mmCIF file of C-alpha atoms and ligand atoms in Angstrom:
data_model
loop_
_atom_site.group_PDB
_atom_site.id
_atom_site.type_symbol
_atom_site.label_atom_id
_atom_site.label_comp_id
_atom_site.label_asym_id
_atom_site.label_seq_id
_atom_site.Cartn_x
_atom_site.Cartn_y
_atom_site.Cartn_z
ATOM 1 C CA MET A 29 0.336 -0.220 -0.200
ATOM 2 C CA SER A 30 1.339 3.276 -0.865
ATOM 3 C CA PHE A 31 0.418 6.520 1.054
ATOM 4 C CA LYS A 32 2.498 8.353 -1.987
ATOM 5 C CA THR A 33 0.135 7.338 -4.942
ATOM 6 C CA THR A 34 -2.866 8.283 -2.579
ATOM 7 C CA ILE A 35 -1.600 10.983 -2.204
ATOM 8 C CA LEU A 36 -1.194 11.416 -5.341
ATOM 9 C CA ALA A 37 -4.496 10.114 -7.133
ATOM 10 C CA ALA A 38 -6.039 12.780 -4.431
ATOM 11 C CA ILE A 39 -4.804 15.405 -6.081
ATOM 12 C CA ALA A 40 -5.559 14.089 -9.760
ATOM 13 C CA ALA A 41 -9.038 13.687 -8.321
ATOM 14 C CA VAL A 42 -9.760 17.707 -6.883
ATOM 15 C CA SER A 43 -7.294 19.097 -9.938
ATOM 16 C CA LEU A 44 -11.599 17.142 -12.035
ATOM 17 C CA VAL A 45 -12.803 20.022 -10.362
ATOM 18 C CA ALA A 46 -10.752 22.758 -9.835
ATOM 19 C CA PRO A 47 -11.386 24.745 -7.622
ATOM 20 C CA ALA A 48 -12.054 29.030 -7.621
ATOM 21 C CA TYR A 49 -9.912 30.755 -5.530
ATOM 22 C CA ALA A 50 -9.822 33.966 -4.959
ATOM 23 C CA GLU A 51 -7.815 35.469 -1.716
ATOM 24 C CA GLY A 52 -8.046 33.239 0.571
ATOM 25 C CA LEU A 53 -11.413 31.898 -0.485
ATOM 26 C CA MET A 54 -12.525 27.856 -1.685
ATOM 27 C CA VAL A 55 -14.839 27.065 -3.389
ATOM 28 C CA THR A 56 -15.193 23.382 -1.605
ATOM 29 C CA ASP A 57 -18.340 21.570 -3.088
ATOM 30 C CA SER A 58 -21.384 23.248 -4.519
ATOM 31 C CA TYR A 59 -23.946 21.897 -5.955
ATOM 32 C CA ALA A 60 -27.023 23.339 -8.557
ATOM 33 C CA ARG A 61 -30.794 21.272 -8.575
ATOM 34 C CA SER A 62 -34.232 22.857 -9.304
ATOM 35 C CA SER A 63 -37.060 20.733 -8.478
ATOM 36 C CA SER A 64 -37.768 19.684 -11.586
ATOM 37 C CA PRO A 65 -36.666 19.666 -15.296
ATOM 38 C CA VAL A 66 -39.488 22.317 -16.629
ATOM 39 C CA ALA A 67 -38.906 24.211 -13.351
ATOM 40 C CA LYS A 68 -38.244 28.302 -14.183
ATOM 41 C CA ALA A 69 -36.785 28.503 -11.399
ATOM 42 C CA GLY A 70 -33.185 26.228 -9.846
ATOM 43 C CA ALA A 71 -31.267 26.968 -6.778
ATOM 44 C CA ALA A 72 -27.234 26.514 -6.276
ATOM 45 C CA PHE A 73 -25.858 24.888 -2.900
ATOM 46 C CA LEU A 74 -21.945 26.578 -2.012
ATOM 47 C CA THR A 75 -19.472 25.988 0.108
ATOM 48 C CA ILE A 76 -17.063 27.951 0.528
ATOM 49 C CA GLU A 77 -13.940 27.546 2.447
ATOM 50 C CA ASN A 78 -12.585 31.292 4.169
ATOM 51 C CA HIS A 79 -8.124 31.228 4.978
ATOM 52 C CA GLY A 80 -8.451 34.314 4.952
ATOM 53 C CA GLU A 81 -10.368 36.550 6.454
ATOM 54 C CA ASP A 82 -13.858 37.791 7.050
ATOM 55 C CA ASP A 83 -16.049 38.823 3.910
ATOM 56 C CA THR A 84 -19.019 38.730 2.995
ATOM 57 C CA LEU A 85 -21.169 37.156 0.175
ATOM 58 C CA ILE A 86 -22.196 40.096 -1.177
ATOM 59 C CA GLY A 87 -23.795 39.618 -4.747
ATOM 60 C CA ALA A 88 -24.012 36.429 -7.879
ATOM 61 C CA SER A 89 -25.106 36.552 -10.921
ATOM 62 C CA SER A 90 -25.781 33.972 -13.603
ATOM 63 C CA ASP A 91 -25.839 33.562 -17.865
ATOM 64 C CA ALA A 92 -27.846 31.103 -16.508
ATOM 65 C CA ALA A 93 -31.265 32.597 -15.240
ATOM 66 C CA LYS A 94 -32.548 36.054 -15.889
ATOM 67 C CA ARG A 95 -32.534 37.164 -12.735
ATOM 68 C CA VAL A 96 -29.638 35.268 -9.223
ATOM 69 C CA GLU A 97 -30.119 35.993 -5.796
ATOM 70 C CA LEU A 98 -28.986 35.544 -2.321
ATOM 71 C CA HIS A 99 -31.558 33.655 -0.712
ATOM 72 C CA THR A 100 -32.561 31.965 3.521
ATOM 73 C CA HIS A 101 -34.958 30.426 4.483
ATOM 74 C CA ILE A 102 -36.767 32.161 7.211
ATOM 75 C CA LYS A 103 -39.657 31.065 9.352
ATOM 76 C CA ALA A 104 -42.297 33.754 8.821
ATOM 77 C CA ASP A 105 -45.094 34.669 12.128
ATOM 78 C CA ASP A 106 -47.315 31.446 10.873
ATOM 79 C CA GLY A 107 -44.817 29.182 11.304
ATOM 80 C CA VAL A 108 -44.666 28.340 7.547
ATOM 81 C CA MET A 109 -41.008 28.452 5.740
ATOM 82 C CA GLN A 110 -40.775 31.372 3.013
ATOM 83 C CA MET A 111 -37.977 32.417 0.550
ATOM 84 C CA ARG A 112 -36.328 35.675 1.079
ATOM 85 C CA GLU A 113 -33.802 37.427 -0.165
ATOM 86 C CA VAL A 114 -30.309 38.122 1.804
ATOM 87 C CA GLU A 115 -30.000 41.657 3.683
ATOM 88 C CA GLY A 116 -26.462 42.596 3.836
ATOM 89 C CA GLY A 117 -25.095 39.261 2.408
ATOM 90 C CA MET A 118 -24.039 36.151 2.945
ATOM 91 C CA PRO A 119 -20.838 36.911 6.305
ATOM 92 C CA VAL A 120 -18.334 34.575 4.875
ATOM 93 C CA PRO A 121 -16.038 34.128 8.730
ATOM 94 C CA ALA A 122 -12.553 33.711 8.804
ATOM 95 C CA HIS A 123 -11.892 30.034 9.517
ATOM 96 C CA GLU A 124 -15.756 29.513 9.563
ATOM 97 C CA GLY A 125 -16.558 29.879 6.224
ATOM 98 C CA LEU A 126 -20.546 29.276 4.978
ATOM 99 C CA LYS A 127 -21.992 26.184 4.118
ATOM 100 C CA MET A 128 -25.020 27.202 1.814
ATOM 101 C CA LYS A 129 -28.006 23.887 1.647
ATOM 102 C CA ARG A 130 -31.652 23.205 2.209
ATOM 103 C CA GLY A 131 -33.598 25.523 4.218
ATOM 104 C CA GLY A 132 -31.533 27.974 4.357
ATOM 105 C CA TYR A 133 -28.680 29.623 2.513
ATOM 106 C CA HIS A 134 -28.841 29.692 -1.295
ATOM 107 C CA VAL A 135 -28.150 30.974 -5.131
ATOM 108 C CA MET A 136 -31.164 30.794 -5.686
ATOM 109 C CA PHE A 137 -31.772 31.978 -10.106
ATOM 110 C CA MET A 138 -34.744 32.827 -11.162
ATOM 111 C CA GLY A 139 -35.746 32.800 -13.964
ATOM 112 C CA LEU A 140 -34.225 29.547 -15.593
ATOM 113 C CA ASN A 141 -33.826 30.750 -19.926
ATOM 114 C CA GLU A 142 -32.728 27.244 -20.136
ATOM 115 C CA PRO A 143 -33.458 23.956 -17.788
ATOM 116 C CA PHE A 144 -30.773 22.592 -15.179
ATOM 117 C CA VAL A 145 -28.975 20.126 -16.472
ATOM 118 C CA GLN A 146 -28.714 16.407 -14.764
ATOM 119 C CA GLY A 147 -24.348 16.932 -15.324
ATOM 120 C CA GLU A 148 -23.983 19.173 -16.699
ATOM 121 C CA THR A 149 -22.148 22.717 -14.727
ATOM 122 C CA ILE A 150 -23.447 26.489 -14.690
ATOM 123 C CA THR A 151 -20.906 29.812 -14.462
ATOM 124 C CA VAL A 152 -21.401 30.826 -11.077
ATOM 125 C CA THR A 153 -19.742 34.823 -10.646
ATOM 126 C CA LEU A 154 -19.758 35.163 -7.044
ATOM 127 C CA GLN A 155 -19.124 38.961 -5.446
ATOM 128 C CA PHE A 156 -17.432 39.003 -2.152
ATOM 129 C CA GLU A 157 -16.851 42.154 -0.188
ATOM 130 C CA LYS A 158 -13.449 41.977 -0.215
ATOM 131 C CA ALA A 159 -12.269 39.505 -2.061
ATOM 132 C CA GLY A 160 -13.900 40.999 -5.408
ATOM 133 C CA GLU A 161 -15.102 38.700 -7.676
ATOM 134 C CA MET A 162 -14.376 35.521 -8.374
ATOM 135 C CA VAL A 163 -16.193 32.524 -11.053
ATOM 136 C CA VAL A 164 -16.975 29.096 -10.301
ATOM 137 C CA GLU A 165 -18.382 26.011 -11.969
ATOM 138 C CA VAL A 166 -21.340 24.697 -10.472
ATOM 139 C CA PRO A 167 -22.212 21.133 -11.511
ATOM 140 C CA VAL A 168 -25.893 20.541 -12.124
ATOM 141 C CA ASP A 169 -27.168 17.437 -9.583
ATOM 142 C CA LEU A 170 -30.438 17.386 -9.304
ATOM 143 C CA GLU A 171 -30.652 13.790 -7.250
ATOM 144 C CA ARG A 172 -28.225 14.918 -4.767
ATOM 145 C CA LYS A 173 -30.889 14.386 -0.738
ATOM 146 C CA PRO A 174 -31.344 18.022 1.737
ATOM 147 C CA GLU A 175 -27.954 17.764 4.373
ATOM 148 C CA MET A 176 -30.903 19.172 6.960
ATOM 149 C CA LYS A 177 -32.695 17.086 9.324
ATOM 150 C CA MET A 178 -35.160 14.387 8.070
ATOM 151 C CA GLU A 179 -38.906 15.735 8.547
ATOM 152 C CA GLY A 180 -40.536 12.520 7.723
ATOM 153 C CA HIS A 181 -42.059 13.325 4.899
ATOM 154 C CA ASP A 182 -39.047 13.646 3.091
ATOM 155 C CA HIS A 183 -37.410 10.974 4.483
ATOM 156 C CA GLU A 184 -37.586 8.164 1.606
ATOM 157 C CA HIS A 185 -37.622 4.606 1.427
ATOM 158 C CA LYS A 186 -37.214 1.884 -1.237
ATOM 159 C CA HIS A 187 -39.083 -0.289 -1.504
ATOM 160 C CA GLY A 188 -39.157 -3.023 -4.623
ATOM 161 C CA ASP A 189 -35.416 -3.058 -5.715
ATOM 162 C CA ASP A 190 -33.792 -3.927 -2.756
ATOM 163 C CA GLU A 191 -34.145 -7.536 -0.676
ATOM 164 C CA SER A 192 -31.654 -7.785 1.413
ATOM 165 C CA HIS A 193 -32.531 -6.934 4.255
ATOM 166 C CA SER A 194 -29.198 -8.846 6.024
ATOM 167 C CA HIS A 195 -27.275 -5.475 6.442
ATOM 168 C CA SER A 196 -27.072 -3.797 8.548
ATOM 169 C CA ASP A 197 -27.425 0.381 8.747
HETATM 170 CU CU1 CU B 20 -34.895 31.050 -3.206
#
């Protein structure tokens, strides 16, 4: 077993999806999705590492949609979750970075110029308060599951084609 080979393989794998850098900022995970193939809107979720100073994501733009906004979900007075534009941007603190996720921060695409297609990428330009612009290629992944806590109705059970009950998970 070669440790060196493992490292080289890891570097090669990372190089395939060239990470975008800007002043200590690095997007380490990102994906975009829409709720259906004919959806007029979509969202992207990015994980941004910050090895520099405190920064703020203040805007995003893309040719993929007529409007791109930074959104978050908030719980309205009636308890219903609503999306709304983030005022003042998304904080990207040094060391902590920013992790967008379903039900929270996301980049919203309204009026898609073309439907999101599994396996394709969309180009998004991020605007940071201090670091300036960073262009990222965001892969479309319509199959990615939410990382937020399961809330019953979100829980998907697989039936029929999986007959193995012997494994434990
Ligand atoms: Cu939204």
